[in-house]
Amino acid sequence: MQSYTIGQAARLLGVSPDTARRWADAGRVATHREEGGRRLIDGRDLAAFSVEVGQGQAGGDEDDVSYTSARNAFPGIVTAVKLGDVAAQVEIQAGPHRLVSLLTREAVEELGLEVGMQATARVKSTSVHIDRT
């Protein structure tokens, strides 16, 4: 499972590194230390916490939230993958934005998408395309 540094988590959550660090210090999101001493957040834990942040349940500094979309790209973290026989549904939390894409099961499997990994939702017209990052 992929783990994220405090800085990476902050970017995915759309907050400053200081805010993400305060949330970790307060125990709102679990961290562990790697051999070098850096704090890391497990991808599944970050995915669950990002849903809370997106729903406004985590609290925090509203001034630290960044709202931006460069060329309709929404980098975030995969929070849910629902596979059907042919189709699939992927949810991404990109800062305060929750995006849902319907795509083929084959595409999800080829991209190796799973909860807790980074991905970018690209929006064109009414379609959402998912890029693995």
PDB file of C-alpha atoms in Angstrom:
ATOM      1  CA  MET A   1       0.000   0.000   0.000  1.00  0.00           C
ATOM      2  CA  GLN A   2       1.249   3.438  -0.867  1.00  0.00           C
ATOM      3  CA  SER A   3       2.088   5.842   1.942  1.00  0.00           C
ATOM      4  CA  TYR A   4       2.232   9.634   1.756  1.00  0.00           C
ATOM      5  CA  THR A   5       4.406  12.270   3.413  1.00  0.00           C
ATOM      6  CA  ILE A   6       2.732  15.125   5.274  1.00  0.00           C
ATOM      7  CA  GLY A   7       3.503  17.433   2.325  1.00  0.00           C
ATOM      8  CA  GLN A   8       2.011  15.037  -0.227  1.00  0.00           C
ATOM      9  CA  ALA A   9      -1.069  14.560   1.942  1.00  0.00           C
ATOM     10  CA  ALA A  10      -1.459  18.336   2.266  1.00  0.00           C
ATOM     11  CA  ARG A  11      -1.406  18.764  -1.531  1.00  0.00           C
ATOM     12  CA  LEU A  12      -3.982  16.003  -1.995  1.00  0.00           C
ATOM     13  CA  LEU A  13      -6.214  17.463   0.725  1.00  0.00           C
ATOM     14  CA  GLY A  14      -5.905  21.013  -0.611  1.00  0.00           C
ATOM     15  CA  VAL A  15      -4.450  22.431   2.627  1.00  0.00           C
ATOM     16  CA  SER A  16      -1.098  23.762   3.790  1.00  0.00           C
ATOM     17  CA  PRO A  17       1.531  21.344   5.148  1.00  0.00           C
ATOM     18  CA  ASP A  18       1.157  23.083   8.527  1.00  0.00           C
ATOM     19  CA  THR A  19      -2.553  22.239   8.624  1.00  0.00           C
ATOM     20  CA  ALA A  20      -1.894  18.606   7.674  1.00  0.00           C
ATOM     21  CA  ARG A  21       0.822  18.425  10.353  1.00  0.00           C
ATOM     22  CA  ARG A  22      -1.551  19.854  12.980  1.00  0.00           C
ATOM     23  CA  TRP A  23      -4.209  17.299  12.034  1.00  0.00           C
ATOM     24  CA  ALA A  24      -1.641  14.504  12.356  1.00  0.00           C
ATOM     25  CA  ASP A  25      -0.375  15.886  15.698  1.00  0.00           C
ATOM     26  CA  ALA A  26      -3.964  16.005  16.978  1.00  0.00           C
ATOM     27  CA  GLY A  27      -4.489  12.358  15.978  1.00  0.00           C
ATOM     28  CA  ARG A  28      -7.114  13.126  13.349  1.00  0.00           C
ATOM     29  CA  VAL A  29      -5.170  11.031  10.838  1.00  0.00           C
ATOM     30  CA  ALA A  30      -2.813   8.202  11.828  1.00  0.00           C
ATOM     31  CA  THR A  31       0.873   8.420  10.923  1.00  0.00           C
ATOM     32  CA  HIS A  32       3.875   6.143  11.223  1.00  0.00           C
ATOM     33  CA  ARG A  33       7.586   6.818  10.850  1.00  0.00           C
ATOM     34  CA  GLU A  34       9.817   5.384   8.142  1.00  0.00           C
ATOM     35  CA  GLU A  35      13.414   4.385   8.845  1.00  0.00           C
ATOM     36  CA  GLY A  36      14.666   7.901   8.100  1.00  0.00           C
ATOM     37  CA  GLY A  37      12.264   9.355  10.661  1.00  0.00           C
ATOM     38  CA  ARG A  38       9.795  10.998   8.253  1.00  0.00           C
ATOM     39  CA  ARG A  39       6.136  10.688   9.173  1.00  0.00           C
ATOM     40  CA  LEU A  40       4.012   8.857   6.647  1.00  0.00           C
ATOM     41  CA  ILE A  41       0.267   8.361   6.283  1.00  0.00           C
ATOM     42  CA  ASP A  42      -1.075   5.054   4.974  1.00  0.00           C
ATOM     43  CA  GLY A  43      -2.995   5.516   1.709  1.00  0.00           C
ATOM     44  CA  ARG A  44      -6.189   3.918   3.030  1.00  0.00           C
ATOM     45  CA  ASP A  45      -6.125   6.126   6.131  1.00  0.00           C
ATOM     46  CA  LEU A  46      -5.574   9.215   3.986  1.00  0.00           C
ATOM     47  CA  ALA A  47      -8.409   8.201   1.641  1.00  0.00           C
ATOM     48  CA  ALA A  48     -10.845   7.870   4.550  1.00  0.00           C
ATOM     49  CA  PHE A  49      -9.685  11.142   6.093  1.00  0.00           C
ATOM     50  CA  SER A  50      -9.936  12.975   2.754  1.00  0.00           C
ATOM     51  CA  VAL A  51     -13.621  12.023   2.578  1.00  0.00           C
ATOM     52  CA  GLU A  52     -14.118  13.611   6.033  1.00  0.00           C
ATOM     53  CA  VAL A  53     -12.268  16.751   4.925  1.00  0.00           C
ATOM     54  CA  GLY A  54     -14.309  16.920   1.707  1.00  0.00           C
ATOM     55  CA  GLN A  55     -17.529  16.672   3.697  1.00  0.00           C
ATOM     56  CA  GLY A  56     -16.363  19.409   6.057  1.00  0.00           C
ATOM     57  CA  GLN A  57     -16.155  17.076   9.076  1.00  0.00           C
ATOM     58  CA  ALA A  58     -12.424  17.394   9.770  1.00  0.00           C
ATOM     59  CA  GLY A  59     -12.422  21.058  10.661  1.00  0.00           C
ATOM     60  CA  GLY A  60      -9.355  23.141  10.084  1.00  0.00           C
ATOM     61  CA  ASP A  61      -8.349  26.463   8.680  1.00  0.00           C
ATOM     62  CA  GLU A  62     -10.614  27.562   5.862  1.00  0.00           C
ATOM     63  CA  ASP A  63      -7.942  30.051   4.775  1.00  0.00           C
ATOM     64  CA  ASP A  64      -5.538  27.170   4.098  1.00  0.00           C
ATOM     65  CA  VAL A  65      -7.847  25.486   1.550  1.00  0.00           C
ATOM     66  CA  SER A  66      -6.695  25.843  -2.046  1.00  0.00           C
ATOM     67  CA  TYR A  67      -9.310  25.866  -4.817  1.00  0.00           C
ATOM     68  CA  THR A  68      -7.758  25.464  -8.229  1.00  0.00           C
ATOM     69  CA  SER A  69      -8.170  23.514 -11.450  1.00  0.00           C
ATOM     70  CA  ALA A  70      -5.403  23.798 -13.995  1.00  0.00           C
ATOM     71  CA  ARG A  71      -6.750  22.715 -17.372  1.00  0.00           C
ATOM     72  CA  ASN A  72      -9.570  20.781 -15.727  1.00  0.00           C
ATOM     73  CA  ALA A  73      -7.214  18.382 -13.916  1.00  0.00           C
ATOM     74  CA  PHE A  74      -8.109  17.340 -10.378  1.00  0.00           C
ATOM     75  CA  PRO A  75      -5.235  15.508  -8.663  1.00  0.00           C
ATOM     76  CA  GLY A  76      -6.412  13.602  -5.630  1.00  0.00           C
ATOM     77  CA  ILE A  77      -6.664  10.265  -3.905  1.00  0.00           C
ATOM     78  CA  VAL A  78      -8.848   7.293  -4.814  1.00  0.00           C
ATOM     79  CA  THR A  79     -11.442   6.818  -2.058  1.00  0.00           C
ATOM     80  CA  ALA A  80     -13.591   4.058  -3.595  1.00  0.00           C
ATOM     81  CA  VAL A  81     -13.488   1.541  -6.428  1.00  0.00           C
ATOM     82  CA  LYS A  82     -16.639  -0.427  -7.219  1.00  0.00           C
ATOM     83  CA  LEU A  83     -16.195  -3.148  -9.835  1.00  0.00           C
ATOM     84  CA  GLY A  84     -19.046  -4.665 -11.809  1.00  0.00           C
ATOM     85  CA  ASP A  85     -18.865  -7.398 -14.433  1.00  0.00           C
ATOM     86  CA  VAL A  86     -18.190  -4.890 -17.228  1.00  0.00           C
ATOM     87  CA  ALA A  87     -18.336  -1.391 -15.727  1.00  0.00           C
ATOM     88  CA  ALA A  88     -16.672   0.222 -12.727  1.00  0.00           C
ATOM     89  CA  GLN A  89     -17.109   3.322 -10.585  1.00  0.00           C
ATOM     90  CA  VAL A  90     -14.102   5.223  -9.215  1.00  0.00           C
ATOM     91  CA  GLU A  91     -14.357   8.014  -6.644  1.00  0.00           C
ATOM     92  CA  ILE A  92     -11.559  10.561  -6.170  1.00  0.00           C
ATOM     93  CA  GLN A  93     -11.341  13.152  -3.419  1.00  0.00           C
ATOM     94  CA  ALA A  94      -9.436  16.136  -4.811  1.00  0.00           C
ATOM     95  CA  GLY A  95      -9.199  18.652  -1.977  1.00  0.00           C
ATOM     96  CA  PRO A  96     -12.796  19.635  -1.215  1.00  0.00           C
ATOM     97  CA  HIS A  97     -14.046  18.084  -4.476  1.00  0.00           C
ATOM     98  CA  ARG A  98     -15.448  14.551  -4.756  1.00  0.00           C
ATOM     99  CA  LEU A  99     -15.382  13.272  -8.322  1.00  0.00           C
ATOM    100  CA  VAL A 100     -16.984  10.072  -9.558  1.00  0.00           C
ATOM    101  CA  SER A 101     -16.143   8.437 -12.873  1.00  0.00           C
ATOM    102  CA  LEU A 102     -17.851   5.531 -14.589  1.00  0.00           C
ATOM    103  CA  LEU A 103     -15.463   3.562 -16.753  1.00  0.00           C
ATOM    104  CA  THR A 104     -14.846   0.008 -17.861  1.00  0.00           C
ATOM    105  CA  ARG A 105     -13.649  -2.623 -15.425  1.00  0.00           C
ATOM    106  CA  GLU A 106     -10.826  -3.348 -17.866  1.00  0.00           C
ATOM    107  CA  ALA A 107      -9.592   0.276 -17.643  1.00  0.00           C
ATOM    108  CA  VAL A 108      -9.589   0.159 -13.826  1.00  0.00           C
ATOM    109  CA  GLU A 109      -7.630  -3.097 -13.867  1.00  0.00           C
ATOM    110  CA  GLU A 110      -5.136  -1.813 -16.479  1.00  0.00           C
ATOM    111  CA  LEU A 111      -4.501   1.317 -14.397  1.00  0.00           C
ATOM    112  CA  GLY A 112      -4.256  -0.748 -11.228  1.00  0.00           C
ATOM    113  CA  LEU A 113      -6.556   1.690  -9.424  1.00  0.00           C
ATOM    114  CA  GLU A 114      -7.185   0.961  -5.751  1.00  0.00           C
ATOM    115  CA  VAL A 115      -8.246   2.889  -2.662  1.00  0.00           C
ATOM    116  CA  GLY A 116      -5.465   5.034  -1.240  1.00  0.00           C
ATOM    117  CA  MET A 117      -3.477   5.680  -4.415  1.00  0.00           C
ATOM    118  CA  GLN A 118      -2.951   8.998  -6.141  1.00  0.00           C
ATOM    119  CA  ALA A 119      -4.848   9.638  -9.350  1.00  0.00           C
ATOM    120  CA  THR A 120      -5.893  12.621 -11.431  1.00  0.00           C
ATOM    121  CA  ALA A 121      -9.426  13.133 -12.725  1.00  0.00           C
ATOM    122  CA  ARG A 122      -9.444  15.018 -16.021  1.00  0.00           C
ATOM    123  CA  VAL A 123     -12.722  16.573 -17.038  1.00  0.00           C
ATOM    124  CA  LYS A 124     -13.688  17.356 -20.617  1.00  0.00           C
ATOM    125  CA  SER A 125     -17.253  18.345 -21.308  1.00  0.00           C
ATOM    126  CA  THR A 126     -19.339  15.797 -19.403  1.00  0.00           C
ATOM    127  CA  SER A 127     -16.697  13.034 -19.298  1.00  0.00           C
ATOM    128  CA  VAL A 128     -14.248  12.382 -16.476  1.00  0.00           C
ATOM    129  CA  HIS A 129     -11.037  10.561 -17.417  1.00  0.00           C
ATOM    130  CA  ILE A 130      -8.748   9.058 -14.764  1.00  0.00           C
ATOM    131  CA  ASP A 131      -4.933   9.199 -15.070  1.00  0.00           C
ATOM    132  CA  ARG A 132      -2.765   7.205 -12.707  1.00  0.00           C
ATOM    133  CA  THR A 133      -0.007   9.331 -11.143  1.00  0.00           C
TER     134      THR A 133
END
